[in-house]
Amino acid sequence: MSDEAVNELSAAYVNLTQYEVEALDSVLNLADGHARQDLTPSQLEIVQSLPDMWIQSIGGKLSEIERDSALQFFDVFGQYSHPAPGTELLACYSSSVAMEIFARSLSAEGLLSIGLLHPTFDNIPDILRGVGATLFPVEEDDLHSRGCIDPDVLARVDAIFLTTPNNPTGQVIDAPMLAAIARQCAAAEVILTLDTCFRGFDARAQYDHYAVLRESGCRWVVIEDTGKLWPTLELKIGWLAWSKNVGIPVERIYSDILLGISPVVMKMVQQFARDAKEGGLHALHAGMRENRNILRNTLHDLVGVDFPDPDNRGSVERIRFSHLESIRVWEVLRDRNVHVLPCQKFHWHRPDDGNDTVRVALARPAHKVRQTAEALREVILELG
Ligand code: EGV
């Protein structure tokens, strides 16, 4: 394909979500990172008890329902320091809504220079730019080889925004590195923001982040998500947590947008988190491992095909081609009603970095991952 044709094809789509929307009605939708695997038997029981949760919620004390839900969720993922004195927590309809509230809170204080991880899912730069922010890339490879933020970036910004585990690479910021970054942010008086939406998939991301953040004394915001984990048909919570000393009006902006989310959803999240603790998390990790193996094993012998994220344990996997344009692979697959994502738009600062990769969602029934992998194999051989 000519450069022109490639640019034309990807310019026809404004963002990654547009590709995802196009895939929603397809049987082989491996585009979006939402959870679409089958319910386990014990999860199905929770779904069947939703009418009871509805009735129990009527007249229930909202603050207690919210506290119990948060405690169960933070506990199962190792965030034992939460809640702690000096911290706040509010529930949003989704993590993107939480990010929007965070972004507007920054802008209310004129804090509009933000260092953002590169690459990462493109609705994050879009939300931040939507409130007028100027973005500075925090290059992921550089971040991990340094073990901290580039001082040149740190000096320019009011806030740092990092996704861990990252989407789509799966890279995790470990505890020593988080401590180093938090100390840097404390010293530079920069707000440290973490998006931990994919935390649940990776035990390496389940050390107690809130203890590290508190220890550092930095000002921080964390966005947690229940939406990527469990197949709950878009019923989910984006938790927005922050340190009381954060210095931006998070609570006021939240109140402009939301009074609160449904107690039914809070109770549902609590039950899915309890189930995760009682074996569901183990099953979730095993399911992702199985699907990742299916994809890798189906394609591993093809010349010019590799997997750039060997350590990724998240619910998405990138595939890289030495000799093919990702947009062409995406297009031919789409014409067969098989949907994945071309990766250009994850690279919000340098889209060409994604010319050779596609992302495949793994939170699907195994047979759909297998059929998609087989279709990918055919397409790669045909185009090659
Ligand atoms: C992924 C899409 C938007 C996002 C999907 C995602 N949400 N656009 N508000 O949830 O990796 O596919 O994160």
GROMACS .gro file of C-alpha atoms and ligand atoms in nm:
model
  397
    1MET     CA    1   0.000   0.000   0.000
    2SER     CA    2   0.123   0.352  -0.072
    3ASP     CA    3   0.181   0.586   0.223
    4GLU     CA    4  -0.102   0.794   0.089
    5ALA     CA    5  -0.347   0.503   0.094
    6VAL     CA    6  -0.241   0.411   0.448
    7ASN     CA    7  -0.291   0.768   0.570
    8GLU     CA    8  -0.624   0.794   0.396
    9LEU     CA    9  -0.755   0.476   0.556
   10SER     CA   10  -0.654   0.572   0.909
   11ALA     CA   11  -0.770   0.934   0.863
   12ALA     CA   12  -1.121   0.802   0.790
   13TYR     CA   13  -1.138   0.700   1.157
   14VAL     CA   14  -1.116   0.975   1.416
   15ASN     CA   15  -1.016   0.753   1.706
   16LEU     CA   16  -0.978   0.394   1.826
   17THR     CA   17  -1.330   0.390   1.965
   18GLN     CA   18  -1.465   0.445   1.614
   19TYR     CA   19  -1.303   0.118   1.503
   20GLU     CA   20  -1.451  -0.044   1.814
   21VAL     CA   21  -1.801   0.084   1.744
   22GLU     CA   22  -1.784  -0.058   1.393
   23ALA     CA   23  -1.710  -0.400   1.545
   24LEU     CA   24  -1.983  -0.408   1.808
   25ASP     CA   25  -2.239  -0.610   1.613
   26SER     CA   26  -1.992  -0.865   1.476
   27VAL     CA   27  -1.958  -1.216   1.612
   28LEU     CA   28  -1.579  -1.191   1.586
   29ASN     CA   29  -1.536  -0.858   1.763
   30LEU     CA   30  -1.186  -0.871   1.907
   31ALA     CA   31  -1.148  -0.495   1.882
   32ASP     CA   32  -1.248  -0.332   2.211
   33GLY     CA   33  -1.086  -0.406   2.545
   34HIS     CA   34  -1.413  -0.457   2.728
   35ALA     CA   35  -1.485  -0.789   2.899
   36ARG     CA   36  -1.687  -1.018   2.672
   37GLN     CA   37  -1.583  -1.363   2.789
   38ASP     CA   38  -1.851  -1.606   2.909
   39LEU     CA   39  -1.982  -1.572   3.264
   40THR     CA   40  -1.851  -1.845   3.494
   41PRO     CA   41  -2.118  -2.050   3.675
   42SER     CA   42  -2.072  -1.853   3.998
   43GLN     CA   43  -2.084  -1.522   3.806
   44LEU     CA   44  -2.407  -1.636   3.644
   45GLU     CA   45  -2.550  -1.689   3.993
   46ILE     CA   46  -2.461  -1.330   4.080
   47VAL     CA   47  -2.637  -1.207   3.766
   48GLN     CA   48  -2.942  -1.412   3.857
   49SER     CA   49  -2.952  -1.245   4.198
   50LEU     CA   50  -2.959  -0.892   4.052
   51PRO     CA   51  -3.333  -0.848   4.125
   52ASP     CA   52  -3.258  -0.917   4.493
   53MET     CA   53  -2.979  -0.658   4.490
   54TRP     CA   54  -3.225  -0.411   4.339
   55ILE     CA   55  -3.477  -0.469   4.617
   56GLN     CA   56  -3.206  -0.460   4.889
   57SER     CA   57  -3.081  -0.129   4.748
   58ILE     CA   58  -3.415   0.041   4.795
   59GLY     CA   59  -3.397   0.211   5.130
   60GLY     CA   60  -3.040   0.089   5.186
   61LYS     CA   61  -2.783   0.336   5.316
   62LEU     CA   62  -2.590   0.451   5.012
   63SER     CA   63  -2.270   0.541   5.199
   64GLU     CA   64  -2.259   0.192   5.351
   65ILE     CA   65  -2.328   0.017   5.022
   66GLU     CA   66  -2.052   0.222   4.856
   67ARG     CA   67  -1.804   0.157   5.139
   68ASP     CA   68  -1.864  -0.217   5.134
   69SER     CA   69  -1.829  -0.231   4.757
   70ALA     CA   70  -1.506  -0.030   4.755
   71LEU     CA   71  -1.355  -0.228   5.045
   72GLN     CA   72  -1.418  -0.559   4.868
   73PHE     CA   73  -1.284  -0.434   4.535
   74PHE     CA   74  -0.968  -0.269   4.671
   75ASP     CA   75  -0.899  -0.569   4.894
   76VAL     CA   76  -0.909  -0.833   4.621
   77PHE     CA   77  -0.652  -0.641   4.418
   78GLY     CA   78  -0.412  -0.584   4.705
   79GLN     CA   79  -0.484  -0.217   4.768
   80TYR     CA   80  -0.503  -0.267   5.143
   81SER     CA   81  -0.411   0.094   5.234
   82HIS     CA   82  -0.732   0.215   5.084
   83PRO     CA   83  -0.924   0.382   5.234
   84ALA     CA   84  -0.681   0.572   5.450
   85PRO     CA   85  -0.691   0.904   5.631
   86GLY     CA   86  -0.608   1.187   5.390
   87THR     CA   87  -0.765   1.016   5.091
   88GLU     CA   88  -1.094   1.050   4.906
   89LEU     CA   89  -1.293   0.818   4.681
   90LEU     CA   90  -1.589   0.866   4.448
   91ALA     CA   91  -1.762   0.624   4.213
   92CYS     CA   92  -1.817   0.716   3.845
   93TYR     CA   93  -2.008   0.547   3.565
   94SER     CA   94  -1.681   0.457   3.393
   95SER     CA   95  -1.309   0.523   3.414
   96SER     CA   96  -1.336   0.766   3.120
   97VAL     CA   97  -1.589   0.971   3.317
   98ALA     CA   98  -1.345   0.967   3.611
   99MET     CA   99  -1.069   1.089   3.377
  100GLU     CA  100  -1.290   1.364   3.242
  101ILE     CA  101  -1.362   1.483   3.597
  102PHE     CA  102  -0.990   1.472   3.677
  103ALA     CA  103  -0.906   1.666   3.357
  104ARG     CA  104  -1.164   1.936   3.425
  105SER     CA  105  -1.037   1.967   3.783
  106LEU     CA  106  -0.683   2.027   3.657
  107SER     CA  107  -0.804   2.284   3.406
  108ALA     CA  108  -1.004   2.465   3.676
  109GLU     CA  109  -0.670   2.544   3.841
  110GLY     CA  110  -0.499   2.628   3.512
  111LEU     CA  111  -0.281   2.317   3.536
  112LEU     CA  112  -0.265   2.240   3.167
  113SER     CA  113   0.078   2.091   3.101
  114ILE     CA  114   0.063   1.715   3.133
  115GLY     CA  115   0.323   1.445   3.080
  116LEU     CA  116   0.143   1.143   2.934
  117LEU     CA  117   0.263   0.790   2.870
  118HIS     CA  118   0.332   0.710   2.502
  119PRO     CA  119   0.186   0.491   2.361
  120THR     CA  120  -0.147   0.452   2.540
  121PHE     CA  121  -0.520   0.428   2.454
  122ASP     CA  122  -0.612   0.741   2.257
  123ASN     CA  123  -0.917   0.851   2.450
  124ILE     CA  124  -0.679   0.958   2.730
  125PRO     CA  125  -0.492   1.220   2.522
  126ASP     CA  126  -0.826   1.318   2.369
  127ILE     CA  127  -0.989   1.375   2.710
  128LEU     CA  128  -0.689   1.576   2.834
  129ARG     CA  129  -0.667   1.784   2.516
  130GLY     CA  130  -1.043   1.834   2.538
  131VAL     CA  131  -0.996   2.060   2.841
  132GLY     CA  132  -0.716   2.249   2.667
  133ALA     CA  133  -0.414   2.061   2.801
  134THR     CA  134  -0.077   2.056   2.626
  135LEU     CA  135   0.071   1.707   2.633
  136PHE     CA  136   0.433   1.598   2.662
  137PRO     CA  137   0.511   1.236   2.581
  138VAL     CA  138   0.657   1.014   2.851
  139GLU     CA  139   0.812   0.750   2.625
  140GLU     CA  140   0.740   0.409   2.775
  141ASP     CA  141   1.071   0.244   2.682
  142ASP     CA  142   1.265   0.542   2.814
  143LEU     CA  143   1.058   0.542   3.135
  144HIS     CA  144   1.139   0.178   3.201
  145SER     CA  145   1.508   0.200   3.116
  146ARG     CA  146   1.552   0.509   3.338
  147GLY     CA  147   1.324   0.381   3.615
  148CYS     CA  148   1.183   0.730   3.661
  149ILE     CA  149   1.048   1.033   3.469
  150ASP     CA  150   1.284   1.219   3.235
  151PRO     CA  151   1.374   1.534   3.435
  152ASP     CA  152   1.329   1.746   3.121
  153VAL     CA  153   0.966   1.633   3.097
  154LEU     CA  154   0.909   1.668   3.472
  155ALA     CA  155   1.030   2.029   3.465
  156ARG     CA  156   0.771   2.123   3.203
  157VAL     CA  157   0.454   1.976   3.351
  158ASP     CA  158   0.188   2.024   3.621
  159ALA     CA  159   0.086   1.658   3.622
  160ILE     CA  160   0.214   1.319   3.510
  161PHE     CA  161  -0.037   1.063   3.379
  162LEU     CA  162   0.066   0.696   3.365
  163THR     CA  163  -0.133   0.384   3.280
  164THR     CA  164  -0.014   0.070   3.462
  165PRO     CA  165  -0.043  -0.201   3.340
  166ASN     CA  166  -0.038  -0.008   3.015
  167ASN     CA  167  -0.285  -0.055   2.732
  168PRO     CA  168  -0.180  -0.199   2.484
  169THR     CA  169   0.173  -0.302   2.591
  170GLY     CA  170   0.094  -0.455   2.932
  171GLN     CA  171   0.401  -0.292   3.087
  172VAL     CA  172   0.379  -0.261   3.465
  173ILE     CA  173   0.538   0.004   3.687
  174ASP     CA  174   0.679  -0.194   3.980
  175ALA     CA  175   0.691  -0.075   4.341
  176PRO     CA  176   1.049   0.061   4.342
  177MET     CA  177   0.983   0.251   4.021
  178LEU     CA  178   0.651   0.390   4.148
  179ALA     CA  179   0.831   0.503   4.465
  180ALA     CA  180   1.100   0.677   4.257
  181ILE     CA  181   0.842   0.851   4.037
  182ALA     CA  182   0.629   0.953   4.336
  183ARG     CA  183   0.936   1.102   4.508
  184GLN     CA  184   1.018   1.296   4.191
  185CYS     CA  185   0.661   1.427   4.171
  186ALA     CA  186   0.663   1.524   4.540
  187ALA     CA  187   0.987   1.719   4.498
  188ALA     CA  188   0.869   1.890   4.177
  189GLU     CA  189   0.517   1.952   4.316
  190VAL     CA  190   0.370   1.768   4.019
  191ILE     CA  191   0.043   1.573   4.056
  192LEU     CA  192   0.098   1.202   3.992
  193THR     CA  193  -0.197   1.037   3.819
  194LEU     CA  194  -0.228   0.662   3.773
  195ASP     CA  195  -0.475   0.481   3.551
  196THR     CA  196  -0.486   0.127   3.686
  197CYS     CA  197  -0.784   0.005   3.482
  198PHE     CA  198  -0.604  -0.317   3.380
  199ARG     CA  199  -0.464  -0.392   3.727
  200GLY     CA  200  -0.689  -0.693   3.784
  201PHE     CA  201  -0.521  -0.900   3.513
  202ASP     CA  202  -0.169  -0.882   3.647
  203ALA     CA  203  -0.053  -0.984   3.994
  204ARG     CA  204   0.261  -0.773   3.943
  205ALA     CA  205   0.035  -0.464   3.951
  206GLN     CA  206  -0.136  -0.568   4.275
  207TYR     CA  207   0.115  -0.445   4.532
  208ASP     CA  208  -0.024  -0.172   4.757
  209HIS     CA  209   0.008   0.139   4.540
  210TYR     CA  210  -0.166   0.362   4.794
  211ALA     CA  211   0.096   0.282   5.058
  212VAL     CA  212   0.372   0.383   4.815
  213LEU     CA  213   0.193   0.703   4.716
  214ARG     CA  214   0.123   0.803   5.076
  215GLU     CA  215   0.479   0.732   5.183
  216SER     CA  216   0.610   0.968   4.912
  217GLY     CA  217   0.400   1.263   5.024
  218CYS     CA  218   0.319   1.349   4.662
  219ARG     CA  219  -0.018   1.479   4.547
  220TRP     CA  220  -0.191   1.200   4.359
  221VAL     CA  221  -0.499   1.082   4.172
  222VAL     CA  222  -0.573   0.716   4.089
  223ILE     CA  223  -0.839   0.589   3.849
  224GLU     CA  224  -0.946   0.228   3.908
  225ASP     CA  225  -1.193   0.036   3.694
  226THR     CA  226  -1.415  -0.267   3.726
  227GLY     CA  227  -1.512  -0.249   3.358
  228LYS     CA  228  -1.231  -0.442   3.194
  229LEU     CA  229  -1.254  -0.752   3.411
  230TRP     CA  230  -1.596  -0.904   3.429
  231PRO     CA  231  -1.856  -0.954   3.155
  232THR     CA  232  -2.115  -0.725   3.315
  233LEU     CA  233  -2.258  -0.563   2.999
  234GLU     CA  234  -2.124  -0.213   3.071
  235LEU     CA  235  -2.249  -0.211   3.430
  236LYS     CA  236  -1.931  -0.102   3.604
  237ILE     CA  237  -1.757   0.151   3.826
  238GLY     CA  238  -1.469   0.383   3.751
  239TRP     CA  239  -1.333   0.467   4.096
  240LEU     CA  240  -1.176   0.810   4.129
  241ALA     CA  241  -0.939   0.822   4.428
  242TRP     CA  242  -0.722   1.116   4.531
  243SER     CA  243  -0.513   1.259   4.810
  244LYS     CA  244  -0.687   1.533   5.007
  245ASN     CA  245  -0.391   1.762   4.948
  246VAL     CA  246  -0.425   1.730   4.568
  247GLY     CA  247  -0.511   2.099   4.527
  248ILE     CA  248  -0.763   2.062   4.245
  249PRO     CA  249  -1.142   2.072   4.295
  250VAL     CA  250  -1.221   1.707   4.216
  251GLU     CA  251  -1.524   1.688   4.443
  252ARG     CA  252  -1.681   2.005   4.304
  253ILE     CA  253  -1.632   1.902   3.941
  254TYR     CA  254  -1.768   1.554   4.023
  255SER     CA  255  -2.079   1.722   4.163
  256ASP     CA  256  -2.124   1.913   3.836
  257ILE     CA  257  -2.147   1.581   3.653
  258LEU     CA  258  -2.284   1.322   3.893
  259LEU     CA  259  -2.478   1.286   4.212
  260GLY     CA  260  -2.372   0.925   4.232
  261ILE     CA  261  -2.396   0.588   4.063
  262SER     CA  262  -2.651   0.316   4.120
  263PRO     CA  263  -2.632   0.113   4.443
  264VAL     CA  264  -2.735  -0.189   4.236
  265VAL     CA  265  -2.411  -0.157   4.040
  266MET     CA  266  -2.217  -0.112   4.364
  267LYS     CA  267  -2.366  -0.430   4.506
  268MET     CA  268  -2.300  -0.616   4.183
  269VAL     CA  269  -1.934  -0.505   4.186
  270GLN     CA  270  -1.901  -0.617   4.546
  271GLN     CA  271  -2.030  -0.963   4.454
  272PHE     CA  272  -1.802  -0.997   4.149
  273ALA     CA  273  -1.508  -0.889   4.366
  274ARG     CA  274  -1.602  -1.144   4.633
  275ASP     CA  275  -1.625  -1.410   4.363
  276ALA     CA  276  -1.282  -1.302   4.231
  277LYS     CA  277  -1.139  -1.352   4.577
  278GLU     CA  278  -1.298  -1.697   4.601
  279GLY     CA  279  -1.132  -1.832   4.288
  280GLY     CA  280  -1.270  -1.607   4.014
  281LEU     CA  281  -0.946  -1.414   3.981
  282HIS     CA  282  -0.750  -1.734   3.934
  283ALA     CA  283  -0.995  -1.843   3.663
  284LEU     CA  284  -0.975  -1.501   3.495
  285HIS     CA  285  -0.596  -1.519   3.477
  286ALA     CA  286  -0.608  -1.877   3.347
  287GLY     CA  287  -0.857  -1.772   3.078
  288MET     CA  288  -0.635  -1.488   2.957
  289ARG     CA  289  -0.332  -1.720   2.957
  290GLU     CA  290  -0.521  -1.976   2.751
  291ASN     CA  291  -0.639  -1.718   2.497
  292ARG     CA  292  -0.294  -1.560   2.469
  293ASN     CA  293  -0.144  -1.905   2.406
  294ILE     CA  294  -0.404  -1.982   2.138
  295LEU     CA  295  -0.321  -1.660   1.955
  296ARG     CA  296   0.057  -1.697   1.986
  297ASN     CA  297   0.060  -2.067   1.901
  298THR     CA  298  -0.155  -2.017   1.592
  299LEU     CA  299   0.079  -1.752   1.450
  300HIS     CA  300   0.422  -1.825   1.597
  301ASP     CA  301   0.568  -2.009   1.295
  302LEU     CA  302   0.483  -1.734   1.044
  303VAL     CA  303   0.785  -1.552   0.906
  304GLY     CA  304   0.785  -1.180   0.981
  305VAL     CA  305   0.531  -1.204   1.263
  306ASP     CA  306   0.617  -1.152   1.628
  307PHE     CA  307   0.472  -1.046   1.961
  308PRO     CA  308   0.635  -0.728   2.091
  309ASP     CA  309   0.503  -0.769   2.447
  310PRO     CA  310   0.624  -1.109   2.569
  311ASP     CA  311   0.554  -1.018   2.934
  312ASN     CA  312   0.203  -0.885   2.878
  313ARG     CA  313  -0.056  -1.050   3.106
  314GLY     CA  314  -0.338  -0.808   3.024
  315SER     CA  315  -0.651  -0.871   2.823
  316VAL     CA  316  -0.502  -0.747   2.496
  317GLU     CA  317  -0.210  -0.865   2.282
  318ARG     CA  318  -0.016  -0.685   2.009
  319ILE     CA  319   0.104  -0.859   1.694
  320ARG     CA  320   0.385  -0.704   1.487
  321PHE     CA  321   0.459  -0.755   1.117
  322SER     CA  322   0.797  -0.700   0.958
  323HIS     CA  323   0.656  -0.688   0.606
  324LEU     CA  324   0.289  -0.582   0.628
  325GLU     CA  325   0.097  -0.264   0.703
  326SER     CA  326  -0.124  -0.308   1.008
  327ILE     CA  327  -0.399  -0.102   0.845
  328ARG     CA  328  -0.404  -0.340   0.548
  329VAL     CA  329  -0.427  -0.646   0.773
  330TRP     CA  330  -0.705  -0.474   0.967
  331GLU     CA  331  -0.892  -0.389   0.645
  332VAL     CA  332  -0.879  -0.738   0.495
  333LEU     CA  333  -0.987  -0.891   0.826
  334ARG     CA  334  -1.270  -0.641   0.859
  335ASP     CA  335  -1.395  -0.730   0.512
  336ARG     CA  336  -1.435  -1.084   0.651
  337ASN     CA  337  -1.620  -0.955   0.958
  338VAL     CA  338  -1.324  -1.014   1.188
  339HIS     CA  339  -1.236  -0.708   1.396
  340VAL     CA  340  -0.909  -0.612   1.566
  341LEU     CA  341  -0.746  -0.269   1.612
  342PRO     CA  342  -0.471  -0.113   1.402
  343CYS     CA  343  -0.230   0.048   1.650
  344GLN     CA  344  -0.140   0.388   1.498
  345LYS     CA  345  -0.373   0.582   1.725
  346PHE     CA  346  -0.226   0.437   2.045
  347HIS     CA  347   0.086   0.629   1.941
  348TRP     CA  348  -0.079   0.967   1.995
  349HIS     CA  349   0.252   1.151   1.955
  350ARG     CA  350   0.399   0.949   1.663
  351PRO     CA  351   0.124   0.748   1.487
  352ASP     CA  352   0.368   0.590   1.241
  353ASP     CA  353   0.511   0.388   1.532
  354GLY     CA  354   0.193   0.180   1.506
  355ASN     CA  355   0.214   0.110   1.133
  356ASP     CA  356   0.336  -0.244   1.190
  357THR     CA  357   0.114  -0.360   1.477
  358VAL     CA  358  -0.244  -0.465   1.546
  359ARG     CA  359  -0.406  -0.527   1.886
  360VAL     CA  360  -0.626  -0.828   1.955
  361ALA     CA  361  -0.863  -0.835   2.254
  362LEU     CA  362  -0.841  -1.153   2.464
  363ALA     CA  363  -1.135  -1.110   2.703
  364ARG     CA  364  -1.351  -1.327   2.476
  365PRO     CA  365  -1.461  -1.692   2.467
  366ALA     CA  366  -1.163  -1.909   2.364
  367HIS     CA  367  -1.330  -2.030   2.046
  368LYS     CA  368  -1.360  -1.673   1.919
  369VAL     CA  369  -0.993  -1.610   1.984
  370ARG     CA  370  -0.914  -1.931   1.795
  371GLN     CA  371  -1.130  -1.838   1.494
  372THR     CA  372  -0.979  -1.489   1.485
  373ALA     CA  373  -0.626  -1.628   1.509
  374GLU     CA  374  -0.698  -1.865   1.220
  375ALA     CA  375  -0.841  -1.582   1.010
  376LEU     CA  376  -0.536  -1.371   1.091
  377ARG     CA  377  -0.310  -1.656   0.985
  378GLU     CA  378  -0.485  -1.686   0.647
  379VAL     CA  379  -0.477  -1.312   0.586
  380ILE     CA  380  -0.109  -1.282   0.677
  381LEU     CA  381  -0.021  -1.569   0.440
  382GLU     CA  382  -0.232  -1.418   0.159
  383LEU     CA  383  -0.090  -1.069   0.194
  384GLY     CA  384   0.267  -1.189   0.250
  385EGV     C1  385  -0.983  -0.051   2.499
  385EGV     C2  386  -1.319   0.289   2.513
  385EGV     C3  387  -1.411   0.506   2.541
  385EGV     C4  388  -1.232   0.212   2.608
  385EGV     C5  389  -1.182   0.090   2.535
  385EGV     C6  390  -1.050   0.051   2.580
  385EGV     N1  391  -1.388   0.388   2.587
  385EGV     N2  392  -1.376   0.540   2.421
  385EGV     N3  393  -1.468   0.590   2.621
  385EGV     O1  394  -1.301   0.171   2.721
  385EGV     O2  395  -0.871  -0.081   2.531
  385EGV     O3  396  -1.039  -0.099   2.401
  385EGV     O4  397  -0.996   0.096   2.674
   0.00000   0.00000   0.00000
